[in-house]
Amino acid sequence: MDIKKLDNMQDLVSLCKRRGFIFQSSEIYGGLGSCWDYGPLGVELKNNIKDSWWKAMTYREEVEGVDASILMHPQVWKASGHVDGFSDPLVDCKECKSRFRADKIDLDAPCPSCKAEDSFTEPRDFNLMFETTMGPVKDSGSTVYLRPETAQGIFTNFLNVQSTMRKKLPFGIAQIGKAFRNEITPGNFIFRTREFEQMEMQYFIKPGTQDEAMKKWKEIRWQWHLDQGLDEDKLRWHDHGSELAHYADAAFDIEYHFPIGWDEMEGIHSRTDFDLGRHAEHSGKNLNYVDQADGNKKYIPYVLETSVGCDRHLLAILCNAYRVENPETKEERVVMGFKPKMAPIKVAIMPLMKKPELETHARSILEDLQKNYKCEYDVAGSIGKRYRRQDEIGTPYCITVDYDTLEDNAVTVRDRDSMAQERVKISEIRQYILNKFGF
Ligand code: ATP
């Protein structure tokens, strides 16, 4: 069979809009730059991703979860280095006024927008944090920031979690939440946006054990992406090598091969005692860990961080799932080949015709299955068209109630990938689906 995989973002953007995955934010007002809304199918997919990450990371003895507030004490961002250093080098084109990140373009080349020569200003630092004010008086003392990463809510809760949960090193704290960055050049659909969600874990360890921790989490995180259904040949490691941030002693990214090329999806960074050390200094609080296993030695733990963008991973899942079978022929079919646990709709239930005797059966199957699974009920159009609609949103199984059902109390179950059809007794349908999914 001839299969075409995704080779441009536009095909995906239009499928996402057409089928209710992702819409432009504030679309009826013309949209808002690089902000996107997840529609009915998108939010299901996103929840599936978050649920899978949460279980993989926190359903283990050594990792606990938190959900910290987005607004934090402004001193947090001073201590973390974000107020002084969280910036990208910005250049303007003097001709067309377009703005670029100096590290993402060739400054000796013509402007990518208007092609003018020698038109760039000198690079200047542009802080990526969004500022707002807190309380009724708007003065400089009321400035707070929308967090540019979730990690700081973990560091500031290190003592709370360690003491309340009686944790011994090594242990981790995980969090999923929104982050905001006033990116200079956002774009490529949901790849780089100004509001996004991160799934981060900080793993607190004894200094000197960072290599071991890095090895362990590199393996776990790589495997997670595979378990999510991403093809291994579309994943690769990028070693930051000598280009490390000043506080890090090792850093690896997991990159995915998007239609725009290879780019970062997740970072796994060994951050030494930089973060807790800075917070101890700025807050005046003692953030030492007393190591009972090592003669009550006191030290600031080192940190191994895993940080993946939920939206960026979701984009990888969408890109990876998209395929067109037999393109430009009569048999053409667009399929989102999600793994069942990622599929927004798990089962579609379809009475062959809009007839009460068929619908009674179909509705009772729907009511039974939707206690566990997100289902869709579809009575409109020919069965062939309905199957194609479900293929395009990645529904693993379609159940059809037809006139034979009235005789044999059985239904036809159709598999998305093989298109094979099987007759299954209504009384066995729940178990059948459970066996197929394993959940
Ligand atoms: P970049 O160099 O691309 O700006 P970064 O190295 O600053 O990214 P991190 O601070 O390490 O990114 O963030 C961790 C993860 O959060 C990234 O791997 C990515 O998946 C996600 N992420 C970061 N910025 C954005 C953004 N603007 N939009 C969507 N996801 C993002």
Coordinates of C-alpha atoms and ligand atoms in Angstrom, one line a residue:
M1 CA 0.0 0.0 0.0
D2 CA 1.2 3.5 -0.8
I3 CA 1.5 5.6 2.4
K4 CA 2.3 9.3 2.6
K5 CA 3.4 10.6 6.0
L6 CA 3.1 14.3 7.0
D7 CA 5.6 16.4 5.1
N8 CA 4.2 19.9 5.8
M9 CA 2.6 21.6 8.8
Q10 CA -0.3 23.1 6.8
D11 CA -2.0 19.7 6.2
L12 CA -2.0 19.2 9.9
V13 CA -3.1 22.7 10.8
S14 CA -6.1 22.3 8.5
L15 CA -7.0 18.9 9.8
C16 CA -6.8 20.1 13.4
K17 CA -9.1 23.0 12.6
R18 CA -11.6 21.0 10.5
R19 CA -11.9 18.2 13.0
G20 CA -12.0 20.2 16.2
F21 CA -8.5 19.6 17.6
I22 CA -7.0 23.1 17.7
F23 CA -8.4 26.5 16.9
Q24 CA -6.8 29.9 16.7
S25 CA -7.3 31.8 20.0
S26 CA -10.0 34.6 19.8
E27 CA -10.6 33.6 16.2
I28 CA -13.8 35.7 15.8
Y29 CA -11.7 38.8 16.5
G30 CA -9.0 37.8 14.0
G31 CA -6.9 35.7 16.3
L32 CA -4.2 36.5 18.8
G33 CA -0.5 36.0 17.8
S34 CA 0.6 32.4 18.5
C35 CA -2.1 31.6 21.0
W36 CA -4.2 28.5 20.3
D37 CA -7.3 26.9 21.8
Y38 CA -7.7 23.2 22.1
G39 CA -11.1 22.1 20.8
P40 CA -13.2 19.1 21.9
L41 CA -10.7 16.5 20.5
G42 CA -7.6 18.5 21.3
V43 CA -8.5 18.7 24.9
E44 CA -9.1 14.9 25.1
L45 CA -5.7 14.3 23.5
K46 CA -4.0 16.8 25.8
N47 CA -5.6 15.2 28.9
N48 CA -4.5 11.8 27.7
I49 CA -0.9 13.0 27.4
K50 CA -0.9 14.7 30.8
D51 CA -2.5 11.6 32.4
S52 CA 0.1 9.4 30.8
W53 CA 3.0 11.6 31.9
W54 CA 1.6 12.0 35.4
K55 CA 1.2 8.3 35.9
A56 CA 4.6 7.5 34.4
M57 CA 6.3 10.1 36.6
T58 CA 4.5 10.2 39.9
Y59 CA 3.1 6.7 40.3
R60 CA 6.4 5.6 41.7
E61 CA 7.6 5.6 45.3
E62 CA 10.3 8.2 44.9
V63 CA 8.3 11.0 43.1
E64 CA 5.5 13.2 44.4
G65 CA 3.4 15.8 42.6
V66 CA 2.5 19.4 43.3
D67 CA 0.4 22.0 41.6
A68 CA 1.9 25.4 42.5
S69 CA 0.4 28.8 41.7
I70 CA 1.4 30.6 38.5
L71 CA 2.0 33.9 40.3
M72 CA 4.9 33.8 42.7
H73 CA 6.8 36.2 44.9
P74 CA 8.9 38.4 42.6
Q75 CA 12.0 37.6 44.5
V76 CA 11.8 34.0 43.2
W77 CA 12.6 35.3 39.7
K78 CA 15.4 37.4 41.0
A79 CA 16.9 34.4 42.7
S80 CA 16.4 32.1 39.8
G81 CA 18.2 34.5 37.5
H82 CA 15.2 35.2 35.3
V83 CA 14.9 38.9 36.0
D84 CA 18.5 39.6 35.0
G85 CA 19.1 36.9 32.5
F86 CA 16.0 35.3 30.9
S87 CA 16.4 37.1 27.6
D88 CA 16.9 36.4 24.0
P89 CA 19.0 38.7 21.7
L90 CA 16.6 40.7 19.6
V91 CA 17.3 42.5 16.3
D92 CA 14.9 44.6 14.2
C93 CA 15.0 45.0 10.5
K94 CA 15.2 48.8 9.9
E95 CA 13.3 48.5 6.6
C96 CA 10.3 46.4 7.4
K97 CA 10.4 46.5 11.2
S98 CA 10.2 42.7 11.5
R99 CA 11.8 41.3 14.7
F100 CA 14.0 38.3 14.9
R101 CA 16.0 36.3 17.4
A102 CA 19.6 37.1 16.6
D103 CA 20.7 33.6 17.4
K104 CA 18.2 32.1 15.0
I105 CA 19.1 34.0 11.8
D106 CA 22.3 34.8 9.9
L107 CA 23.0 38.5 10.6
D108 CA 25.1 38.9 7.5
A109 CA 22.3 37.7 5.2
P110 CA 19.5 39.8 3.9
C111 CA 16.3 40.2 6.0
P112 CA 14.2 37.0 5.7
S113 CA 11.0 39.1 5.4
C114 CA 11.8 41.9 3.0
K115 CA 15.2 40.8 1.7
A116 CA 16.8 44.2 2.5
E117 CA 20.6 44.1 2.9
D118 CA 22.5 45.3 6.0
S119 CA 19.2 46.2 7.6
F120 CA 19.5 44.8 11.1
T121 CA 19.9 46.8 14.3
E122 CA 22.5 45.8 16.9
P123 CA 21.2 42.8 19.0
R124 CA 19.8 43.8 22.4
D125 CA 18.6 41.7 25.2
F126 CA 14.8 41.2 25.4
N127 CA 13.4 39.7 28.6
L128 CA 10.9 37.0 27.9
M129 CA 8.9 37.3 31.1
F130 CA 5.4 38.7 31.0
E131 CA 4.8 41.2 33.7
T132 CA 1.6 42.1 35.4
T133 CA 0.6 43.9 38.6
M134 CA -0.9 42.6 41.7
G135 CA -3.4 44.4 44.0
P136 CA -5.3 47.7 43.5
V137 CA -2.3 50.0 43.2
K138 CA -0.3 49.8 40.0
D139 CA 3.3 50.8 41.0
S140 CA 6.7 49.3 40.6
G141 CA 6.3 47.5 43.9
S142 CA 3.3 45.6 42.7
T143 CA 5.0 43.9 39.7
V144 CA 4.6 40.2 39.5
Y145 CA 5.4 37.8 36.6
L146 CA 3.6 35.1 34.8
R147 CA 5.9 32.2 35.4
P148 CA 8.1 31.4 32.4
E149 CA 8.7 27.8 33.7
T150 CA 7.0 25.6 36.3
A151 CA 10.3 24.5 37.9
Q152 CA 10.5 27.4 40.4
G153 CA 7.2 26.3 42.1
I154 CA 9.0 23.0 42.7
F155 CA 12.2 24.5 44.2
T156 CA 10.2 26.7 46.5
N157 CA 8.3 23.7 47.8
F158 CA 11.3 21.5 48.2
L159 CA 11.3 21.7 52.0
N160 CA 7.5 21.4 52.3
V161 CA 7.4 18.2 50.2
Q162 CA 10.5 16.7 51.7
S163 CA 9.3 17.2 55.3
T164 CA 5.6 16.4 54.9
M165 CA 6.2 13.3 52.8
R166 CA 9.2 12.3 54.9
K167 CA 11.3 11.9 51.7
K168 CA 14.9 10.7 51.6
L169 CA 17.2 11.5 48.7
P170 CA 17.0 10.7 45.9
F171 CA 13.4 11.8 45.4
G172 CA 11.6 13.9 42.8
I173 CA 8.8 16.5 42.6
A174 CA 6.7 16.6 39.5
Q175 CA 4.3 19.3 38.2
I176 CA 2.2 20.0 35.1
G177 CA 1.2 23.6 34.5
K178 CA 1.1 26.6 32.3
A179 CA 4.1 28.7 31.5
F180 CA 4.4 32.0 29.6
R181 CA 7.2 33.5 27.5
N182 CA 7.0 36.6 25.4
E183 CA 8.8 34.8 22.6
I184 CA 10.3 37.1 19.9
T185 CA 9.6 34.8 17.0
P186 CA 6.9 32.3 18.0
G187 CA 5.3 30.1 15.3
N188 CA 5.2 26.8 13.5
F189 CA 1.7 26.2 14.9
I190 CA 1.9 25.0 18.5
F191 CA 5.7 24.4 18.4
R192 CA 6.6 27.7 19.9
T193 CA 3.8 29.7 21.6
R194 CA 3.6 32.5 24.2
E195 CA 1.4 30.4 26.5
F196 CA 2.1 26.7 26.9
E197 CA 2.1 23.9 29.3
Q198 CA 5.1 22.2 30.8
M199 CA 5.5 18.8 32.4
E200 CA 8.5 19.0 34.6
M201 CA 10.2 17.0 37.3
Q202 CA 13.1 18.0 39.6
Y203 CA 14.9 15.0 41.0
F204 CA 16.9 15.9 44.2
I205 CA 20.1 13.9 44.6
K206 CA 23.2 13.6 46.6
P207 CA 26.1 15.6 45.0
G208 CA 28.3 13.3 43.0
T209 CA 25.5 11.0 41.9
Q210 CA 24.4 13.1 39.0
D211 CA 25.8 10.8 36.3
E212 CA 23.9 7.8 37.6
A213 CA 20.7 9.9 37.9
M214 CA 21.2 11.2 34.4
K215 CA 21.6 7.7 32.9
K216 CA 18.5 6.5 34.7
W217 CA 16.2 9.4 33.6
K218 CA 17.5 9.5 30.1
E219 CA 16.4 5.8 29.7
I220 CA 13.0 6.4 31.4
R221 CA 12.2 9.5 29.4
W222 CA 13.3 8.0 26.1
Q223 CA 11.1 4.9 26.7
W224 CA 8.1 7.1 27.6
H225 CA 8.2 8.8 24.2
L226 CA 8.2 5.4 22.5
D227 CA 5.3 4.2 24.7
Q228 CA 3.4 7.3 23.6
G229 CA 3.6 5.9 20.1
L230 CA 6.4 8.0 18.6
D231 CA 8.6 6.3 16.0
E232 CA 12.1 5.7 17.3
D233 CA 13.6 6.8 14.0
K234 CA 12.1 10.2 14.5
L235 CA 13.7 10.6 17.9
R236 CA 17.4 11.5 18.6
W237 CA 19.5 12.9 21.4
H238 CA 21.2 16.2 21.3
D239 CA 24.1 16.6 23.7
H240 CA 24.7 20.2 24.7
G241 CA 28.3 19.2 25.2
S242 CA 30.4 22.4 25.8
E243 CA 27.4 24.8 25.2
L244 CA 26.1 24.3 28.7
A245 CA 24.2 26.9 30.7
H246 CA 26.5 28.3 33.4
Y247 CA 24.8 26.3 36.2
A248 CA 24.6 23.0 34.4
D249 CA 27.1 20.2 34.3
A250 CA 25.4 18.1 31.7
A251 CA 22.4 18.6 29.4
F252 CA 20.7 16.4 26.8
D253 CA 17.6 17.1 24.7
I254 CA 15.3 14.6 23.1
E255 CA 14.6 15.9 19.7
Y256 CA 11.8 15.0 17.3
H257 CA 11.8 15.1 13.6
F258 CA 9.0 17.6 12.9
P259 CA 8.0 18.6 9.4
I260 CA 10.1 21.8 10.1
G261 CA 13.1 19.6 10.9
W262 CA 14.7 18.2 14.0
D263 CA 14.0 20.2 17.1
E264 CA 13.9 20.0 20.9
M265 CA 10.9 18.4 22.6
E266 CA 12.3 17.6 26.0
G267 CA 15.4 18.7 28.0
I268 CA 17.1 16.5 30.7
H269 CA 19.5 18.7 32.5
S270 CA 21.9 18.2 35.4
R271 CA 21.6 21.6 37.3
T272 CA 23.9 21.0 40.2
D273 CA 23.0 22.9 43.5
F274 CA 22.4 26.1 41.6
D275 CA 18.7 26.4 42.1
L276 CA 18.3 25.5 45.7
G277 CA 21.6 27.3 46.5
R278 CA 20.2 30.5 45.0
H279 CA 16.9 30.2 46.8
A280 CA 18.7 29.5 50.1
E281 CA 20.8 32.7 49.6
H282 CA 17.9 34.9 48.5
S283 CA 15.3 33.7 51.0
G284 CA 17.6 33.3 54.0
K285 CA 16.1 29.9 54.6
N286 CA 18.2 26.8 55.3
L287 CA 17.6 24.4 52.4
N288 CA 20.2 21.9 53.5
Y289 CA 19.4 18.3 53.5
V290 CA 20.6 16.3 56.5
D291 CA 21.8 13.0 55.2
Q292 CA 21.1 10.4 57.9
A293 CA 22.6 7.7 55.6
D294 CA 25.9 9.6 55.6
G295 CA 26.7 10.6 59.2
N296 CA 24.2 13.4 59.2
K297 CA 26.2 15.3 56.7
K298 CA 24.4 18.6 55.6
Y299 CA 24.4 19.7 52.0
I300 CA 22.3 21.4 49.4
P301 CA 21.0 18.7 47.1
Y302 CA 21.9 18.6 43.4
V303 CA 19.0 18.6 40.8
L304 CA 18.4 16.5 37.8
E305 CA 15.6 18.0 35.7
T306 CA 13.3 16.5 33.1
S307 CA 11.3 19.1 31.2
V308 CA 8.9 18.4 28.4
G309 CA 6.5 20.8 26.7
C310 CA 3.1 19.2 26.7
D311 CA 2.0 21.1 23.6
R312 CA 5.2 20.4 21.8
H313 CA 4.9 16.7 22.6
L314 CA 1.3 16.8 21.5
L315 CA 2.4 18.3 18.2
A316 CA 4.9 15.4 17.8
I317 CA 2.0 12.9 18.5
L318 CA -0.1 14.6 15.8
C319 CA 2.7 14.7 13.3
N320 CA 3.6 11.1 14.0
A321 CA 0.1 9.8 13.8
Y322 CA -0.9 11.4 10.5
R323 CA -0.8 9.2 7.4
V324 CA -2.6 9.2 4.0
E325 CA -3.1 5.8 2.6
N326 CA -3.3 5.4 -1.2
P327 CA -3.1 9.2 -1.8
E328 CA -4.9 10.6 -4.8
T329 CA -6.7 7.4 -5.6
K330 CA -10.3 6.3 -5.0
E331 CA -9.1 4.4 -1.9
E332 CA -7.5 7.5 -0.4
R333 CA -7.9 7.5 3.4
V334 CA -6.5 9.9 6.0
V335 CA -5.8 8.1 9.2
M336 CA -4.6 9.5 12.6
G337 CA -2.9 6.3 13.8
F338 CA -2.9 7.2 17.5
K339 CA -2.1 4.5 20.1
P340 CA -5.5 3.7 21.7
K341 CA -4.5 5.4 25.0
M342 CA -3.9 8.6 23.1
A343 CA -6.9 8.5 20.9
P344 CA -9.4 11.3 21.8
I345 CA -12.4 9.1 20.9
K346 CA -11.9 5.5 21.8
V347 CA -15.1 4.0 20.3
A348 CA -17.7 5.3 17.8
I349 CA -21.1 3.8 17.9
M350 CA -23.2 3.8 14.8
P351 CA -26.7 2.6 14.1
L352 CA -26.8 1.7 10.4
M353 CA -30.0 3.8 10.0
K354 CA -31.8 6.3 12.0
K355 CA -34.5 3.8 13.1
P356 CA -35.7 3.5 16.7
E357 CA -35.2 -0.3 16.9
L358 CA -31.5 0.1 15.9
E359 CA -31.0 3.3 18.0
T360 CA -32.3 1.6 21.1
H361 CA -29.5 -1.0 20.9
A362 CA -26.9 1.6 19.9
R363 CA -27.7 4.0 22.7
S364 CA -27.6 1.2 25.3
I365 CA -24.1 0.2 24.1
L366 CA -23.1 3.9 24.2
E367 CA -24.3 4.3 27.7
D368 CA -22.5 1.2 28.9
L369 CA -19.1 2.0 27.2
Q370 CA -19.0 5.7 28.0
K371 CA -18.8 4.9 31.7
N372 CA -15.1 4.1 30.9
Y373 CA -14.3 5.6 27.5
K374 CA -14.9 8.8 25.5
C375 CA -17.3 7.6 22.8
E376 CA -19.0 9.3 19.8
Y377 CA -22.4 8.5 18.6
D378 CA -22.9 9.0 14.9
V379 CA -26.0 8.5 12.8
A380 CA -25.3 10.9 9.9
G381 CA -24.3 9.8 6.4
S382 CA -23.3 6.5 4.8
I383 CA -21.4 4.0 6.9
G384 CA -18.4 4.3 4.7
K385 CA -18.3 8.1 5.2
R386 CA -18.7 7.6 8.9
Y387 CA -15.8 5.2 9.1
R388 CA -13.6 7.7 7.2
R389 CA -14.6 10.5 9.6
Q390 CA -13.5 8.3 12.5
D391 CA -10.3 7.3 10.8
E392 CA -9.4 11.0 10.4
I393 CA -9.7 11.6 14.1
G394 CA -8.0 8.3 15.0
T395 CA -10.8 6.4 16.6
P396 CA -9.5 2.8 17.1
Y397 CA -12.9 1.0 16.9
C398 CA -16.3 1.6 15.3
I399 CA -19.3 -0.4 16.4
T400 CA -22.2 -0.8 13.9
V401 CA -25.7 -1.8 14.9
D402 CA -27.5 -3.2 11.8
Y403 CA -30.7 -5.2 11.1
D404 CA -29.0 -8.5 11.9
T405 CA -28.5 -7.2 15.4
L406 CA -32.2 -7.5 15.9
E407 CA -31.9 -11.3 15.2
D408 CA -28.5 -12.2 16.6
N409 CA -27.9 -9.6 19.4
A410 CA -24.4 -9.0 17.9
V411 CA -22.7 -6.0 16.3
T412 CA -20.0 -5.4 13.8
V413 CA -16.7 -4.1 15.3
R414 CA -14.4 -2.4 12.7
D415 CA -10.7 -1.9 13.3
R416 CA -9.2 1.5 12.3
D417 CA -5.9 0.2 11.0
S418 CA -6.7 -3.1 9.4
M419 CA -10.3 -2.2 8.5
A420 CA -11.1 -5.8 9.5
Q421 CA -14.7 -6.4 10.7
E422 CA -15.7 -8.8 13.4
R423 CA -19.1 -9.8 14.7
V424 CA -19.3 -9.6 18.5
K425 CA -22.2 -10.3 20.9
I426 CA -23.5 -7.2 22.6
S427 CA -23.2 -9.0 25.9
E428 CA -19.4 -9.4 25.3
I429 CA -18.7 -6.0 23.8
R430 CA -17.4 -4.4 26.9
Q431 CA -14.9 -7.2 27.6
Y432 CA -13.9 -7.3 23.9
I433 CA -12.9 -3.6 24.0
L434 CA -11.2 -4.0 27.3
N435 CA -9.1 -6.9 25.9
K436 CA -8.2 -4.8 22.9
F437 CA -7.1 -1.7 24.8
G438 CA -5.8 -3.3 28.0
F439 CA -7.4 -0.5 30.0
Ligands
ATP1 P1 14.1 27.1 23.1 O1 15.6 27.1 23.1 O2 13.5 26.4 22.0 O3 13.5 28.5 23.3 P2 14.3 26.2 25.8 O4 15.6 25.4 25.7 O5 14.4 27.6 26.4 O6 13.6 26.3 24.4 P3 13.3 25.0 28.1 O7 13.4 26.2 28.9 O8 14.3 23.9 28.3 O9 13.3 25.4 26.6 O10 11.8 24.4 28.2 C1 11.6 23.0 28.3 C2 10.6 22.5 27.3 O11 9.4 23.4 27.3 C3 11.1 22.6 25.9 O12 11.8 21.4 25.6 C4 9.8 22.7 25.1 O13 9.2 21.4 24.9 C5 8.9 23.5 26.0 N1 8.9 24.9 25.6 C6 9.7 25.9 25.9 N2 9.4 27.0 25.3 C7 8.2 26.8 24.6 C8 7.3 27.6 23.8 N3 7.6 28.9 23.7 N4 6.3 27.0 23.3 C9 6.0 25.7 23.5 N5 6.8 24.9 24.2 C10 7.9 25.4 24.8

